[in-house]
CSV table of C-alpha atoms in Angstrom, one decimal:
chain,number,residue,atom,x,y,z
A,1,UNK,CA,-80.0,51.5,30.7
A,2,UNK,CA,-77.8,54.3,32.5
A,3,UNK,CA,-75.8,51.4,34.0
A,4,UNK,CA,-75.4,49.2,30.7
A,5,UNK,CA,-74.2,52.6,28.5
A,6,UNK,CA,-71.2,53.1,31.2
A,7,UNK,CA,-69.8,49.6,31.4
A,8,UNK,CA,-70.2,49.6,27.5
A,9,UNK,CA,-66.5,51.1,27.3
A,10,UNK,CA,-65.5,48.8,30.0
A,11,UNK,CA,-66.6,46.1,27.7
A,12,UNK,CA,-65.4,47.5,24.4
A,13,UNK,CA,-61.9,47.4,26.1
A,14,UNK,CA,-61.7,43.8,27.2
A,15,UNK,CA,-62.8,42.7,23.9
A,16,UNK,CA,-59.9,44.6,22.5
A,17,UNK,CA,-57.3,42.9,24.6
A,18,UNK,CA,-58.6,39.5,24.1
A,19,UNK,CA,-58.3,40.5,20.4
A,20,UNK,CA,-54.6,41.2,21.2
A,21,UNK,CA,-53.8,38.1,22.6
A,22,UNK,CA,-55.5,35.8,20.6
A,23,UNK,CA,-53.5,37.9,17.5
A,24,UNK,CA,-50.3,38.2,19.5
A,25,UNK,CA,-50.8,34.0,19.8
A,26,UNK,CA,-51.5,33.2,16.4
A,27,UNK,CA,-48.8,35.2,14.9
A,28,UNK,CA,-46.2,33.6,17.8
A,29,UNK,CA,-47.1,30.1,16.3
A,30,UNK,CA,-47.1,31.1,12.8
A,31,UNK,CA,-43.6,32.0,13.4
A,32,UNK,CA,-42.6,29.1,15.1
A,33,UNK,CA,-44.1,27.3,11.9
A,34,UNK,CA,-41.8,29.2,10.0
A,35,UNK,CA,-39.1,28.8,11.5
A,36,UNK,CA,-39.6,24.9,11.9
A,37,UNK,CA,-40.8,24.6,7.8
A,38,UNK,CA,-37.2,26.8,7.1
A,39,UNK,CA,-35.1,24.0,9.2
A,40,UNK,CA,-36.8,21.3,7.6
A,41,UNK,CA,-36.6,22.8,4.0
A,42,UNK,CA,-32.7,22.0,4.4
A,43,UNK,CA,-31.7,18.4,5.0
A,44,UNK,CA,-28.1,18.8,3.8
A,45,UNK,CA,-27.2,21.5,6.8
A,46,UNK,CA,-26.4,18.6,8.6
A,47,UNK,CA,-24.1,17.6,11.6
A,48,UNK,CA,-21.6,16.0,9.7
A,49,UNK,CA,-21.7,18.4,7.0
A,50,UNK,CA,-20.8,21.3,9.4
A,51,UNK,CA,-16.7,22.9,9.9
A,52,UNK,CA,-15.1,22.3,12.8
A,53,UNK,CA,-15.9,26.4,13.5
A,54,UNK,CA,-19.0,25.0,14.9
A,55,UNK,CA,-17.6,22.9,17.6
A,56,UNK,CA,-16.1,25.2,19.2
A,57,UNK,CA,-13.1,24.0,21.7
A,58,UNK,CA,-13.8,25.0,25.5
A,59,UNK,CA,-11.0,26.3,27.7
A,60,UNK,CA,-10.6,23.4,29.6
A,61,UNK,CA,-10.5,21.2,26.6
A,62,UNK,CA,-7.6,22.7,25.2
A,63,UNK,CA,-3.9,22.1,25.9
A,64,UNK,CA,-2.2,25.4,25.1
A,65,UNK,CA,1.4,23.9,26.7
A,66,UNK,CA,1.1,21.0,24.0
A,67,UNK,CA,0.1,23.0,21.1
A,68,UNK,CA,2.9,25.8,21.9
A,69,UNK,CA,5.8,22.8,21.9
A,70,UNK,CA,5.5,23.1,18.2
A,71,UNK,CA,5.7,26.8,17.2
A,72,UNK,CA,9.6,26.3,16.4
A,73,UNK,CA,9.8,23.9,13.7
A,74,UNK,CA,13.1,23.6,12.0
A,75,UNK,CA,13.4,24.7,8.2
A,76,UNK,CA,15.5,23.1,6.2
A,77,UNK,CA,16.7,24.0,2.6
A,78,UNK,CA,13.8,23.6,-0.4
A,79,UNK,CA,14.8,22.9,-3.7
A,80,UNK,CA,12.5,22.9,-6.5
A,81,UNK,CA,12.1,21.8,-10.0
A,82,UNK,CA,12.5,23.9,-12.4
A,83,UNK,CA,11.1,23.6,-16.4
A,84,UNK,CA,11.4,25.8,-19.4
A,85,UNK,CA,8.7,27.6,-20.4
A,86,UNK,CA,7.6,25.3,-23.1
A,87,UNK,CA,8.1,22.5,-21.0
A,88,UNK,CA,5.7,24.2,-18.9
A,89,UNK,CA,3.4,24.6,-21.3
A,90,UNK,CA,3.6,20.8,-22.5
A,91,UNK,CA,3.5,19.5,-18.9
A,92,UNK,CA,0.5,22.0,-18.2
A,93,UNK,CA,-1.1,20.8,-21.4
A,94,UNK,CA,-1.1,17.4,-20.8
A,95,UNK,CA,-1.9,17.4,-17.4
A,96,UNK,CA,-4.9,19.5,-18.3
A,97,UNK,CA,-6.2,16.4,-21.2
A,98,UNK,CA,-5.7,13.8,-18.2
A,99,UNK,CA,-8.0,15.2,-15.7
A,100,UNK,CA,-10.0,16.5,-18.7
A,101,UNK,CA,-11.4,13.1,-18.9
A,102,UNK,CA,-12.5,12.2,-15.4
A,103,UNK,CA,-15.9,11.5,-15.2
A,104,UNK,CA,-18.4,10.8,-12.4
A,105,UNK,CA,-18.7,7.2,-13.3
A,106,UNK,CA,-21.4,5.0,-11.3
A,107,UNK,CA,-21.2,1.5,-13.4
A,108,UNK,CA,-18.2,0.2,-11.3
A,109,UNK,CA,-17.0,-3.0,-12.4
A,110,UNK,CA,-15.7,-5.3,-9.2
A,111,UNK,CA,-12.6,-6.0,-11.5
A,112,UNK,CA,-10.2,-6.0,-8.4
A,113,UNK,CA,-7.5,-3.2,-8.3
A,114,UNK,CA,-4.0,-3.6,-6.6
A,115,UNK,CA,-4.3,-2.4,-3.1
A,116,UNK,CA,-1.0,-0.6,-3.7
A,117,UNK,CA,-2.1,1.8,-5.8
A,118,UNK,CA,-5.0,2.8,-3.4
A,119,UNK,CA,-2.3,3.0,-1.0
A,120,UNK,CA,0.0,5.2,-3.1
A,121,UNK,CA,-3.2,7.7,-4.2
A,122,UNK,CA,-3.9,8.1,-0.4
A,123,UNK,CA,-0.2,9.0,0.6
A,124,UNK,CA,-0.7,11.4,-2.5
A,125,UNK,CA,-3.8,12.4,-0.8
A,126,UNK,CA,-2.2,13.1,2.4
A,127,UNK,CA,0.6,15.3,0.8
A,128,UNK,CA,-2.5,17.8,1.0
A,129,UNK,CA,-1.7,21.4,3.2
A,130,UNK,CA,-3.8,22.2,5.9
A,131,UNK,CA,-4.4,24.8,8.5
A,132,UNK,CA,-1.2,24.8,10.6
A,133,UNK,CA,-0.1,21.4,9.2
A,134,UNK,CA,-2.8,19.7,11.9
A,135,UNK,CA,-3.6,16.9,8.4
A,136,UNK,CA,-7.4,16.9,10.0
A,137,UNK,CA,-8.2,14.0,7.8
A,138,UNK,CA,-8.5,10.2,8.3
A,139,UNK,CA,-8.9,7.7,4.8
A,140,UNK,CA,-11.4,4.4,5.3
A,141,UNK,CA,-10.8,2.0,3.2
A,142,UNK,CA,-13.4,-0.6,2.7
A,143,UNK,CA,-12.7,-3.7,1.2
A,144,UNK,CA,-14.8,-6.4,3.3
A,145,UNK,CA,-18.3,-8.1,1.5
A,146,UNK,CA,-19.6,-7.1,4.6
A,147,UNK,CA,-19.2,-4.1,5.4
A,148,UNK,CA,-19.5,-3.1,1.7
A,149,UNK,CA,-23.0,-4.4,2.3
A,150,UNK,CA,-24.0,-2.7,5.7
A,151,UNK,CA,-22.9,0.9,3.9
A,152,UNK,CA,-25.2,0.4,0.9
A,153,UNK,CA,-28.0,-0.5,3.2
A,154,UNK,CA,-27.5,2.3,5.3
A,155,UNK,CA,-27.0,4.9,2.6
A,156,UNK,CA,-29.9,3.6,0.5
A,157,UNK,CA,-32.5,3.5,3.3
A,158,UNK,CA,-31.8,7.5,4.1
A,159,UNK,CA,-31.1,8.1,0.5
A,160,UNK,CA,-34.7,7.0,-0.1
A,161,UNK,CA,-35.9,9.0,2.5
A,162,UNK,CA,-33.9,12.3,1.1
A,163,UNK,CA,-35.3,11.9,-2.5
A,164,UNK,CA,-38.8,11.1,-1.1
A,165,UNK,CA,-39.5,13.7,1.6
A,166,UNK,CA,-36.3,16.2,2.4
A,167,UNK,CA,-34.7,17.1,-1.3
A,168,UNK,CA,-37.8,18.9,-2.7
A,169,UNK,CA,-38.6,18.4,-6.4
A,170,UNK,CA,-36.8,21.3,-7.7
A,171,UNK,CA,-33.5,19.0,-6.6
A,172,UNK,CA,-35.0,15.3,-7.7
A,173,UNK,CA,-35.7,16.6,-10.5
A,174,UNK,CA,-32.2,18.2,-11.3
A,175,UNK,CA,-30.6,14.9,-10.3
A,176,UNK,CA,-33.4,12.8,-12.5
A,177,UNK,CA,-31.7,14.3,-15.9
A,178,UNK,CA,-28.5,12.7,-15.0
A,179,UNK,CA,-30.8,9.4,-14.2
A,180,UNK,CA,-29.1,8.7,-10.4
A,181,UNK,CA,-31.4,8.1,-7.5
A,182,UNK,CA,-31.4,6.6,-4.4
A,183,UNK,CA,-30.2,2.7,-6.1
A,184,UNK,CA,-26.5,3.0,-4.9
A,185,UNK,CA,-25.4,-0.8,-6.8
A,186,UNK,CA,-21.7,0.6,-6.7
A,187,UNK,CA,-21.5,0.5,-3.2
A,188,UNK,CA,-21.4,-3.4,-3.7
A,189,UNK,CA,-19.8,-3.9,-6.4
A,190,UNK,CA,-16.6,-1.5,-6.9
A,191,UNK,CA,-13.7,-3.5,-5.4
A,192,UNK,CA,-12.8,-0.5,-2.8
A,193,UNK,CA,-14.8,2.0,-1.0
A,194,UNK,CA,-12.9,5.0,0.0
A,195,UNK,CA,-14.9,7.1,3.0
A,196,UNK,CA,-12.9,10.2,4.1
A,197,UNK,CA,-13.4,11.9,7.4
A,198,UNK,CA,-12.9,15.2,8.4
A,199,UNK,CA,-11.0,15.5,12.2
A,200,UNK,CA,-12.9,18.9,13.7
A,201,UNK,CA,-10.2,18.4,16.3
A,202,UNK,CA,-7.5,16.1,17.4
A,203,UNK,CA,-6.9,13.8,20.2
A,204,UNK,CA,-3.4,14.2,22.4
A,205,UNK,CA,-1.8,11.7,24.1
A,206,UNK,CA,-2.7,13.1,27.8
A,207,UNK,CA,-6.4,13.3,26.6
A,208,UNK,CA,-7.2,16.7,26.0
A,209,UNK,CA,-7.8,18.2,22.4
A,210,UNK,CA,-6.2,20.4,20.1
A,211,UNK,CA,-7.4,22.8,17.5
A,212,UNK,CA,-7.7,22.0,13.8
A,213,UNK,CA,-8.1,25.0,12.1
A,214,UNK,CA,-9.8,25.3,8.9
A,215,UNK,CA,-10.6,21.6,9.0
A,216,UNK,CA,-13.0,21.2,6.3
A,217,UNK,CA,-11.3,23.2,3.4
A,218,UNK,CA,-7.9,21.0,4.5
A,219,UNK,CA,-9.6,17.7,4.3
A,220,UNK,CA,-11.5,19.0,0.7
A,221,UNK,CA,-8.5,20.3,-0.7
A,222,UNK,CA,-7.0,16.4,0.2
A,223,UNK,CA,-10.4,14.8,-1.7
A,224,UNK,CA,-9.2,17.1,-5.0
A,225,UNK,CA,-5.7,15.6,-4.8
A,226,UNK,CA,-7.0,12.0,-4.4
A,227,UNK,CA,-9.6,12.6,-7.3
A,228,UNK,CA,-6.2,14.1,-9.4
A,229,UNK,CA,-4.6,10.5,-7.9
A,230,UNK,CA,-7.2,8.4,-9.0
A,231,UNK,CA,-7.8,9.7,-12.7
A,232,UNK,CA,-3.5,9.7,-13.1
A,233,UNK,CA,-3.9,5.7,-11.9
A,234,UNK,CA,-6.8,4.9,-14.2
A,235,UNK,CA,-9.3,4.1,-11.7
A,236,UNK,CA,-13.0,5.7,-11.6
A,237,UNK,CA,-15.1,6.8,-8.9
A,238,UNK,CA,-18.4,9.0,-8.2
A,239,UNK,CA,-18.3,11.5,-5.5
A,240,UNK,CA,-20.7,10.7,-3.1
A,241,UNK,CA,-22.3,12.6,0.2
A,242,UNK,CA,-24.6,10.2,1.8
A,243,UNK,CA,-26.7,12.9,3.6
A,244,UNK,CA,-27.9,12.4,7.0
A,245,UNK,CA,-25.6,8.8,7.0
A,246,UNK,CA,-22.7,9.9,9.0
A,247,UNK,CA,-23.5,8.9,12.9
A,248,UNK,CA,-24.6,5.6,11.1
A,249,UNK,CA,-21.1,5.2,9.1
A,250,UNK,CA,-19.0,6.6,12.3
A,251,UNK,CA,-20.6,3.9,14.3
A,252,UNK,CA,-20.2,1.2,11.6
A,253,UNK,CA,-16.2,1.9,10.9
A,254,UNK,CA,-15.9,2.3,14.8
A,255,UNK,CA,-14.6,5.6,14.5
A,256,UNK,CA,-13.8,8.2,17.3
A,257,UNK,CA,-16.5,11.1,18.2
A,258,UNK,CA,-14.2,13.7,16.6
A,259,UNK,CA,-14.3,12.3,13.0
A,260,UNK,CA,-17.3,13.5,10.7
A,261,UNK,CA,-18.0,12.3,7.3
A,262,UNK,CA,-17.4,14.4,4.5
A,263,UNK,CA,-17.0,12.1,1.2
A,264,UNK,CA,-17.5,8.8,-0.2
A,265,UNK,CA,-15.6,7.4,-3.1
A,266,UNK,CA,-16.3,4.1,-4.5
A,267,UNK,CA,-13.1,3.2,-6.5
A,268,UNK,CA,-12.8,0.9,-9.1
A,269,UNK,CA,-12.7,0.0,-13.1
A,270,UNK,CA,-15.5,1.3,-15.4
A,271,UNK,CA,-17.9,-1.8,-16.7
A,272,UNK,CA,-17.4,-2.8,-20.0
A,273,UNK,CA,-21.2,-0.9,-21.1
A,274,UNK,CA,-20.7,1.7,-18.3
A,275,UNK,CA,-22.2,5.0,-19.5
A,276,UNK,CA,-22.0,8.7,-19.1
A,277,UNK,CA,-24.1,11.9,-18.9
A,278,UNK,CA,-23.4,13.3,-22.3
A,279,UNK,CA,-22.1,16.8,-19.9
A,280,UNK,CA,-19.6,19.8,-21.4
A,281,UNK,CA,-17.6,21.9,-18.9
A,282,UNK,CA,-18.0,26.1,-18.4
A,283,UNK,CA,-15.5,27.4,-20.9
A,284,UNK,CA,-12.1,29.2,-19.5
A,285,UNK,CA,-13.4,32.5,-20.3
A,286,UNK,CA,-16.8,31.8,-18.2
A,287,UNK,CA,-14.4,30.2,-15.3
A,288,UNK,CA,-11.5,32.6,-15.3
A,289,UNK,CA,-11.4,36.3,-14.6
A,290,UNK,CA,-8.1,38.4,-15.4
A,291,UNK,CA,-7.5,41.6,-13.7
């Protein structure tokens, strides 16, 4: 009896230990569950979706020599055009009403449009600035049955997958008032599809890589032109971000490593009963703040 009340203390303290590491265990997987259920909660932080900030350049990567040959670029005079301030206004005006009336229109008609206007909207496209003039963009043009039909596939089959399992129902369900799901018919039918990478670094001739900075916001600021370009030519499109498609797409269009999908236009004429969400846009006073 003697014996057993002194080794109760001994006891006492191994159970609380045990205790500790059982606890200590379950709260170490619980937050590995976390972490996991957070990652998985958001599909669209995705590989190709990331800037070029993320893939960072090593040291031996880099040609500083090559990159330096261009700090002294020549300037040369500018001269500008200059309007009255009613002309201005009129100009302002009117080009206001033009992209006033671009909608995202997804009943593409497979009419076919002259491929030098989609030439001339992309050279408008590419008059775009960009972080240290490095034009980090690159401008697919798809035209082939084929591979018009290999892009829907692709897109529709993870598209399926992202309203089914990764999107969650608060975002299916914002997307089900505009009635669009995963049925991507435009992709075969409009007579061009425009896919726009984004360069998170370039290729020089001797094999190294240089820097594009701010990649992303250069090759977005280049998708607003071309959408400007489009609506001004009277063709319709539907921006599109096939989530978790990119690899896929690189592969397909046999495009280099450095290229990551950022936007996917299908171009084309409205069909003759196309449709419309009946949408209104934010006011100026909700969009614009004067100081």
């Amino acid at each position: 009896m003697a014996l057993f009340s002194s080794l109760t203390p001994v006891f006492i303290g191994i159970i609380c230990v045990l205790i500790g590491v059982i606890l200590k265990k379950t709260n170490g997987e619980k937050e590995k569950r976390d972490i996991k259920r957070k990652l998985t909660s958001r599909p669209w932080v995705d590989e190709d979706l990331k800037d070029g900030t993320d893939h960072p350049l090593n040291e031996e990567d880099v040609d500083e020599e090559w990159q330096a040959l261009e700090e002294n670029v020549a300037h040369v005079p500018f001269t500008a055009e200059r309007y009255s301030e009613a002309e201005m206004i009129k100009r302002s005006q009117a080009f206001y009403e033009l992209l006033n009336k671009r909608r995202s229109v997804r009943f593409l008609s497979d009419e076919p449009v002259p491929r030098e206007v989609i030439d001339n909207v992309i050279r408008t496209a590419g008059t775009s600035p960009s972080g240290a003039h490095t034009e980090p963009w690159t401008f697919v043009v798809v035209q082939d049955p084929y591979l018009k039909r290999k892009i829907r596939e692709i897109v529709e089959e993870e598209e399926e997958i992202n309203y089914k399992k990764r999107m969650g129902d608060r975002w299916v369900n914002d997307l089900k008032r505009l009635r669009t799901n995963w049925i991507k018919e435009y992709l075969d039918t409009a007579p061009y599809l425009i896919l726009i990478f984004k360069q998170v670094y370039g290729q020089l001739p001797n094999g190294k890589k240089k820097t594009h900075y701010y990649n992303e916001i250069s090759v977005s600021i280049a998708c607003g032109i071309l959408l400007a370009a489009l609506q001004n030519a009277g063709l319709y499109t539907v921006t599109s971000t096939p989530l978790n498609c990119g690899p896929q797409l690189r592969v397909l269009l046999q495009r280099p490593a450095n290229e990551k999908l950022l936007l996917l236009l299908p171009v084309g004429y409205p069909k003759k009963d196309a449709t419309v969400p009946a949408l209104t846009r934010k006011p100026l006073e909700d969009i614009m703040v004067v100081m």
